[in-house]
Coordinates of C-alpha atoms in Angstrom, one line a residue:
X230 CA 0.0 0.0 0.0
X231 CA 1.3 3.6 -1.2
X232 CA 0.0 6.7 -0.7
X233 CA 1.2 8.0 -3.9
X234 CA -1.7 9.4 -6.3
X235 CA -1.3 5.9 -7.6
X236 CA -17.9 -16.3 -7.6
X237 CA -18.4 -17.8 -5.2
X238 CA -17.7 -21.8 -5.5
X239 CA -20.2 -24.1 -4.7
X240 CA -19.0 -27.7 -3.4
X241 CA -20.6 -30.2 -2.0
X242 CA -20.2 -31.9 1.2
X243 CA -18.5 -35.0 0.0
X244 CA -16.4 -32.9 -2.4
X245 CA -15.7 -30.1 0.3
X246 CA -14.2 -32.8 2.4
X247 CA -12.2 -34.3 0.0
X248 CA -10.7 -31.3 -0.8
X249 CA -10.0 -30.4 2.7
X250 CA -8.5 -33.9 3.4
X251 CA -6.0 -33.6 0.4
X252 CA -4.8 -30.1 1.4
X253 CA -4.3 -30.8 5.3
X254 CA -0.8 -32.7 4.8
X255 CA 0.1 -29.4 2.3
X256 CA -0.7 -27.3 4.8
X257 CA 0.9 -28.6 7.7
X258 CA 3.9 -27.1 9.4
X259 CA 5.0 -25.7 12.6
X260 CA 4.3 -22.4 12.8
X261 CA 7.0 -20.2 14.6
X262 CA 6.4 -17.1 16.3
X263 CA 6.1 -13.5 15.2
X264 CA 9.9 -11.4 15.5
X265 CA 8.7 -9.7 18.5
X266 CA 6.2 -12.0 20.7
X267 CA 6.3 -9.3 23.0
X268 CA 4.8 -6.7 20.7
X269 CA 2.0 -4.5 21.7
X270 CA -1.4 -6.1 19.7
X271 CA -3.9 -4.9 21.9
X272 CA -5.4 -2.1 20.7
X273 CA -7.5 0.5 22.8
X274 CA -11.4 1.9 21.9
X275 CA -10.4 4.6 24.4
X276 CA -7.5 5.9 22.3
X277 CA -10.0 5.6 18.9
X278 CA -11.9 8.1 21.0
X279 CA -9.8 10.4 22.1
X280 CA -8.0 10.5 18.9
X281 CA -11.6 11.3 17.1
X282 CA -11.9 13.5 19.5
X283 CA -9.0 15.7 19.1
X284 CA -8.1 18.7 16.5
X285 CA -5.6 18.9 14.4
X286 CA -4.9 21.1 11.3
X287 CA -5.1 18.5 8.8
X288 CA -3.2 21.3 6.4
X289 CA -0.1 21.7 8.4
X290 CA 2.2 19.0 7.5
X291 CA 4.6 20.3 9.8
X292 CA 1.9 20.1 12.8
X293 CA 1.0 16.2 11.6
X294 CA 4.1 14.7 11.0
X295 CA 4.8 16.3 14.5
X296 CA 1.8 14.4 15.8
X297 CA 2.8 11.1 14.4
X298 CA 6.5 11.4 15.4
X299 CA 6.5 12.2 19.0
X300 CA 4.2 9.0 19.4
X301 CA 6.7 6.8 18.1
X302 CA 9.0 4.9 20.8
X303 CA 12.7 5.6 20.1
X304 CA 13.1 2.4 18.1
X305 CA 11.1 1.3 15.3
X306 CA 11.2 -1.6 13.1
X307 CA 10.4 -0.9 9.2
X308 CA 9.3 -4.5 8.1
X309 CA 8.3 -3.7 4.1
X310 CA 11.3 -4.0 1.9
X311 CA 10.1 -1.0 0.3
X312 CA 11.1 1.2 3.5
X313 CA 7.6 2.4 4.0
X314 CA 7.0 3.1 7.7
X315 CA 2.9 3.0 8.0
X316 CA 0.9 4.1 10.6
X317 CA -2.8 4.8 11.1
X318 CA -4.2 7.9 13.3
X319 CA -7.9 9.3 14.1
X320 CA -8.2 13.5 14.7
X321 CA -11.3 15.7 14.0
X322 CA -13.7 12.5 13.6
X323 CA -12.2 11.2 10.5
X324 CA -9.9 8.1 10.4
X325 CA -5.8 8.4 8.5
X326 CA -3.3 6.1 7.2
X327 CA -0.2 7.1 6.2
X328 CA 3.5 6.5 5.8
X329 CA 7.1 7.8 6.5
X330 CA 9.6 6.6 3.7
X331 CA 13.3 6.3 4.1
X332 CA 14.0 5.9 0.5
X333 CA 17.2 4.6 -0.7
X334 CA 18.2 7.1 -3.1
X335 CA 17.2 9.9 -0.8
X336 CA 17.6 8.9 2.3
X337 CA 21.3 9.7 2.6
X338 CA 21.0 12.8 1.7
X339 CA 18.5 13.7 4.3
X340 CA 15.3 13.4 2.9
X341 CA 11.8 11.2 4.7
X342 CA 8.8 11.1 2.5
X343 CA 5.5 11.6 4.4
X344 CA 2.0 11.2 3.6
X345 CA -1.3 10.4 4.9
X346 CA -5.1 10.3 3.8
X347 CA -8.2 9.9 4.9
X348 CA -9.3 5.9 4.5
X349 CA -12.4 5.7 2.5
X350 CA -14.1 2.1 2.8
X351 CA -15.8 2.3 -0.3
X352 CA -14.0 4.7 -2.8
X353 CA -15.5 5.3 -6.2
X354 CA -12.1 6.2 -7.9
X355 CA -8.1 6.2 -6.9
X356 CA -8.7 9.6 -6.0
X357 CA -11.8 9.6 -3.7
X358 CA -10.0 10.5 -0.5
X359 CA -7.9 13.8 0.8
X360 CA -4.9 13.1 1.1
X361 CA -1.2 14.9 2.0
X362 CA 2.0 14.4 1.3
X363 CA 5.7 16.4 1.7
X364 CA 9.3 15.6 1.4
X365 CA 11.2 16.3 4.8
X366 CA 14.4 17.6 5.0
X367 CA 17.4 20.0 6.4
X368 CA 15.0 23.2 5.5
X369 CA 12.4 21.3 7.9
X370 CA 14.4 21.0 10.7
X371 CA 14.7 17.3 10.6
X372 CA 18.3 15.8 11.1
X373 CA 19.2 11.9 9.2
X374 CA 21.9 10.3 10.0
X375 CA 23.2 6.8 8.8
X376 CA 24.0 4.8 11.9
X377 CA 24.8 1.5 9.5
X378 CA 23.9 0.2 6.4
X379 CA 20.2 -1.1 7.7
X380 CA 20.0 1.8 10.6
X381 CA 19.3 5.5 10.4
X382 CA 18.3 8.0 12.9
X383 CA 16.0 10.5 12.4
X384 CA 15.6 14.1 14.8
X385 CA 13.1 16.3 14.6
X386 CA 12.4 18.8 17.5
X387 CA 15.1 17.6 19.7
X388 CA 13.5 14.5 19.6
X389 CA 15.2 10.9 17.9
X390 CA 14.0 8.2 16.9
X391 CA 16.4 5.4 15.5
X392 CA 15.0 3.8 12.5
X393 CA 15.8 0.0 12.1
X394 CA 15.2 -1.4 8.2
X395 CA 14.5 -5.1 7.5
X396 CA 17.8 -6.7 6.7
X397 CA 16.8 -10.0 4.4
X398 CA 19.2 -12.1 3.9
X399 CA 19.3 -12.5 -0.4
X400 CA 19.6 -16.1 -0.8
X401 CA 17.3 -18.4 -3.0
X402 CA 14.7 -20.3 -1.4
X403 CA 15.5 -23.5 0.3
X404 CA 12.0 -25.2 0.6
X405 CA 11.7 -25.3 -3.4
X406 CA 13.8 -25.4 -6.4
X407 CA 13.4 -23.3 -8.9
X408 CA 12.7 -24.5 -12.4
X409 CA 15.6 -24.0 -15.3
X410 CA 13.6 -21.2 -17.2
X411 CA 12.9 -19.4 -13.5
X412 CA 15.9 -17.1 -11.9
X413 CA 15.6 -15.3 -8.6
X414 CA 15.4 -11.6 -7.9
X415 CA 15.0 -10.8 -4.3
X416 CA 13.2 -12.1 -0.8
X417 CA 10.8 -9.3 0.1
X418 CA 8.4 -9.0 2.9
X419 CA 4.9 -6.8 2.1
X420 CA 3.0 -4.6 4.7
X421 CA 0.3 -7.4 4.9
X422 CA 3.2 -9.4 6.6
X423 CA 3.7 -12.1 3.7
X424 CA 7.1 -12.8 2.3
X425 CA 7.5 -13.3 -0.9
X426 CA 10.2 -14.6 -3.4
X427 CA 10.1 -12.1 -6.5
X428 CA 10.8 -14.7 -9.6
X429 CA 11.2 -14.4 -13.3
X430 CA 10.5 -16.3 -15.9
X431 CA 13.3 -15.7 -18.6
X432 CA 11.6 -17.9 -21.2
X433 CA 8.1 -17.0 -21.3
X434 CA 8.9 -13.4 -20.1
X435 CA 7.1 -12.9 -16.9
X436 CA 7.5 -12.2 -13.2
X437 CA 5.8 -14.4 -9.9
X438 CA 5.6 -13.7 -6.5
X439 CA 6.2 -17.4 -4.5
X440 CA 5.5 -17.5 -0.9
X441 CA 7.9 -17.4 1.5
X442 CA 7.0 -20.1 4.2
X443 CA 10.7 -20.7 5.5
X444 CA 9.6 -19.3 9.0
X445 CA 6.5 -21.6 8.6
X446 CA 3.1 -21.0 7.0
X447 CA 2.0 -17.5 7.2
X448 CA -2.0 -17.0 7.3
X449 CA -5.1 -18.9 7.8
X450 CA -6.0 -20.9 4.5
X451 CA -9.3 -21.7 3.0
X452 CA -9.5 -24.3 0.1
X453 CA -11.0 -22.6 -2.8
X454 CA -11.1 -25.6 -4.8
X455 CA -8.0 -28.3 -4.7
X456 CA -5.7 -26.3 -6.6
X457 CA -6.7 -22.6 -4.9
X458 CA -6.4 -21.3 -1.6
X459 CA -7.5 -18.0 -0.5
X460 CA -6.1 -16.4 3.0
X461 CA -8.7 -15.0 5.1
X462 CA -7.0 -11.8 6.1
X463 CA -5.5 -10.8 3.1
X464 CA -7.6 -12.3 0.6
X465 CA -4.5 -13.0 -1.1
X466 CA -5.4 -16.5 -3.6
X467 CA -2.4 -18.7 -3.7
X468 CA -1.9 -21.6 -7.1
X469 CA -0.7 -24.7 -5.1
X470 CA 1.8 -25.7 -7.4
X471 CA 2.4 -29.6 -5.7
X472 CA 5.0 -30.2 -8.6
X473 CA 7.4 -28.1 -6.8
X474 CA 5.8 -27.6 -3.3
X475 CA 5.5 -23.6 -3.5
X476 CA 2.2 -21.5 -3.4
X477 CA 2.5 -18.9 -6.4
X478 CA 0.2 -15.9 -5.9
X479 CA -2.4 -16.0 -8.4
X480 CA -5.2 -13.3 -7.2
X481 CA -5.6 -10.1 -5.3
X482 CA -9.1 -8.9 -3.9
X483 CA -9.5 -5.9 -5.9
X484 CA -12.0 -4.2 -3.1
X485 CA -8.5 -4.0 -1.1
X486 CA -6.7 -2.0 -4.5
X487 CA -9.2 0.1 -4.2
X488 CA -9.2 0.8 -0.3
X489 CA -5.4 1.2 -0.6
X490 CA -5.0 -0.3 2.2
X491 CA -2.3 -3.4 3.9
X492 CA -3.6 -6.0 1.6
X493 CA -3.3 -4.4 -1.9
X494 CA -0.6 -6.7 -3.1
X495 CA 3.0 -7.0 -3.1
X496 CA 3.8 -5.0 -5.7
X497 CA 4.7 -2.0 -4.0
X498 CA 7.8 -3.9 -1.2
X499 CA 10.3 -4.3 -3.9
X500 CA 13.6 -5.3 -2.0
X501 CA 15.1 -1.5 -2.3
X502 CA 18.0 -1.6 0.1
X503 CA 18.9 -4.6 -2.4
X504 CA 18.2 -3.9 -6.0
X505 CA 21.9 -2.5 -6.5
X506 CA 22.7 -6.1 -6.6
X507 CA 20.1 -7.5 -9.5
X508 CA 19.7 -6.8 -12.5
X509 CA 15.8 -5.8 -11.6
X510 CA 15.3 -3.2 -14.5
X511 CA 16.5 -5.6 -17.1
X512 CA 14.1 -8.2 -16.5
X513 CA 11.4 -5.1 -16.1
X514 CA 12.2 -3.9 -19.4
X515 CA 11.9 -7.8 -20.7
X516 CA 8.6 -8.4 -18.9
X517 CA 6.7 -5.1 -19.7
X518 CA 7.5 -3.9 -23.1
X519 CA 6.8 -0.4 -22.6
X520 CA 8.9 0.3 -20.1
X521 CA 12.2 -0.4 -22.3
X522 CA 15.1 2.6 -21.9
X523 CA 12.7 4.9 -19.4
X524 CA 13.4 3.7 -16.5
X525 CA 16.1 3.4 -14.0
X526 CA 18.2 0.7 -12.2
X527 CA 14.6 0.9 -8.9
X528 CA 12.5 0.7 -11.9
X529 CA 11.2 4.3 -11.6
X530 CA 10.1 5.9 -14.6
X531 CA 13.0 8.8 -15.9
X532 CA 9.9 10.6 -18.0
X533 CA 7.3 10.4 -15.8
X534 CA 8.1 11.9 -11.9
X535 CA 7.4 10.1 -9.2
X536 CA 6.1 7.0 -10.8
X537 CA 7.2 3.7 -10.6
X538 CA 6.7 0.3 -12.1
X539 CA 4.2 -1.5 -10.5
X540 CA 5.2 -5.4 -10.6
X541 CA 1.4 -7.0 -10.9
X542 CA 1.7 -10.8 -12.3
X543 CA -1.0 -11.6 -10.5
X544 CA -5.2 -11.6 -10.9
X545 CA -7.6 -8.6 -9.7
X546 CA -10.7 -10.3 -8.7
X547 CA -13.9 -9.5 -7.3
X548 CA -15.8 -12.9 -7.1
X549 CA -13.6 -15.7 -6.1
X550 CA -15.4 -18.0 -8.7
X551 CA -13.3 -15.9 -10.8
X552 CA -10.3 -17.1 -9.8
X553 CA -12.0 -20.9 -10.5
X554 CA -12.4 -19.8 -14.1
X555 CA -9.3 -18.1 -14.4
X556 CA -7.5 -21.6 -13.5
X557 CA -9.8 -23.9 -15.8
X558 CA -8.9 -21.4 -19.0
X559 CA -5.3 -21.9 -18.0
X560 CA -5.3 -25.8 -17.8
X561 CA -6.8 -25.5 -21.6
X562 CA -3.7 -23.2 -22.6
X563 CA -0.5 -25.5 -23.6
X564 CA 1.6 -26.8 -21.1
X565 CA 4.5 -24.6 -21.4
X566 CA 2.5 -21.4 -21.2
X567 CA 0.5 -22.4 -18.0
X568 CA 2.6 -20.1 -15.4
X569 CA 2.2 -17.3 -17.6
X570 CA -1.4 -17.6 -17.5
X571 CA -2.3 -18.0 -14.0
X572 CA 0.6 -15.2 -13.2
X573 CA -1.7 -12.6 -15.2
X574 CA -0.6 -9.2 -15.7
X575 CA -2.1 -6.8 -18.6
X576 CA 1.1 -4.9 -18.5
X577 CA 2.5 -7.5 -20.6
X578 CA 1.1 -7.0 -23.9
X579 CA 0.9 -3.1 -23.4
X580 CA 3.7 -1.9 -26.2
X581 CA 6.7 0.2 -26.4
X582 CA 5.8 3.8 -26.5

């Protein structure tokens, strides 16, 4: 989720139970705990409250990163690989998510992104909520200061806060073996809390986000059918590719694009602090056509400011017996072009400028 200006199946019981006996040995792991068990998860109605309760000048950027800063401890974690910080906030009876970004190009020379806007439930458009956003720096008062490669501090009216990034170690994934046509690009880890393994496809031209279950199975799994399973949370719909033991995600819930919110899709936690080590713009450029010679080594556009390429090999859905028919038209297309067609992206076939 960025802040940038950016059916149902019908089994029956016999079947239903089949399918649920065949997936419970796929399933099964031993789930370890959390990074921090101690974190605080409980979450207060009383503070909800207060916050809607409160005033603040929604117009003074200043005034609300201000707000948000001097409630944060003095060390935070940034989990998505993307170095977006997010937080959520109520003032003036309305309810705001936002972000702080220490972006890797910018970051060392003193510059935080912030932004918030207002969460709309139901938005009619990408642009159907207020939203604010500024780029912090030395003119603002605010004072960054590399610590180590993965740990910054950040000062803003004599107060510090020391920034810790998500160091992932770069390796390819142990629980699976990748295919001879399939090379690795990065380990990332998404706002949702999902890890991923960002994977390309050098023969048929085409990126997939594999689940990363190293540190056991993240989510609660429904069976969709007895290739598809959906997570509750996320909504996230996962292939369950049995040839190679991997889940390859296949569909996002498109009410959550819309929403902006956690579970939008991984596209937006690219592996940043890493990219300087993969050849991540080549394989753009092979994978999206249109994107050849205008963009840079992050995959942001050089013609277009403050855009990026959004990775999306995955389906948009709405109904979930969408994602049945998507898989039966992909089991009709030859063998060699199946991964290509459950790992659906239009941006594909869109053509050089």
């Amino acid at each position: 989720m960025t802040t940038n200006i950016q059916t149902s199946v019908k089994f029956t019981i016999v079947a239903l139970i089949i399918i649920v006996g065949s997936l419970s040995l796929f399933f099964r792991s031993d789930i370890k705990p959390q990074p921090n068990t101690h974190a605080r998860n409980v979450f207060l109605n009383q503070n909800i409250i207060e916050g809607l309760y409160s005033k603040l000048d929604l117009e003074d950027m200043n005034g609300v990163f201000w707000h948000v800063f001097s409630q944060l401890d003095g060390q935070v974690t940034i989990y998505p690989t993307e170095n977006y910080f997010y937080f959520t906030f109520y003032a003036n009876w309305r309810y705001f998510w936002g972000n702080m970004r220490l972006a890797p190009e910018e970051r060392d020379k003193g510059i935080l992104h912030f932004a918030y806007f207002e969460y709309n439930d139901d938005p009619k458009d990408p642009d159907d909520f207020y939203s604010e956003y500024k780029q912090f720096g030395p003119s603002d008062g605010i004072t960054i200061k590399k610590i180590s490669a993965f740990t910054y501090s950040v000062t803003y009216r004599n107060k510090t806060v020391i920034f810790r990034l998500n160091q992932i170690n770069q390796i390819p994934p142990k629980l699976f073996a990748l295919k001879e046509n399939e090379v690795f690009i990065s380990r990332t880890w998404d706002e949702s809390g999902f890890q991923f393994f960002l994977i390309f496809d050098k023969d048929h031209l085409h990126f997939m986000w594999i689940l990363n279950e190293e540190d056991g199975i993240p989510g609660v799994f429904e069976p969709l059918s007895d290739e598809i399973a959906v997570d509750k949370l996320s909504g996230f719909a996962f292939y369950l590719d049995r040839s190679s033991q991997r889940k390859i995600l296949i569909g996002v819930n498109a009410q959550n694009i819309k929403r902006n919110n956690y579970y939008d899709g991984p596209f937006d936690q690219l592996a940043d602090n890493y990219i300087k080590n993969t050849d991540l713009a080549k394989y753009i450029q092979q994978a999206y056509p249109y994107t050849r010679n205008r963009i840079n080594e992050y995959g942001i556009f050089t013609d277009v400011q403050g855009s990026r390429v959004s990775i999306t090999p995955y389906y948009t859905y709405y109904s979930k017996s969408e994602l049945v028919d998507l898989l039966s038209n992909c089991h009709e297309e030859p063998p060699e072009k199946f991964y290509s067609c459950i790992a659906y992206d239009y941006k594909t076939s869109v053509p050089p400028p």
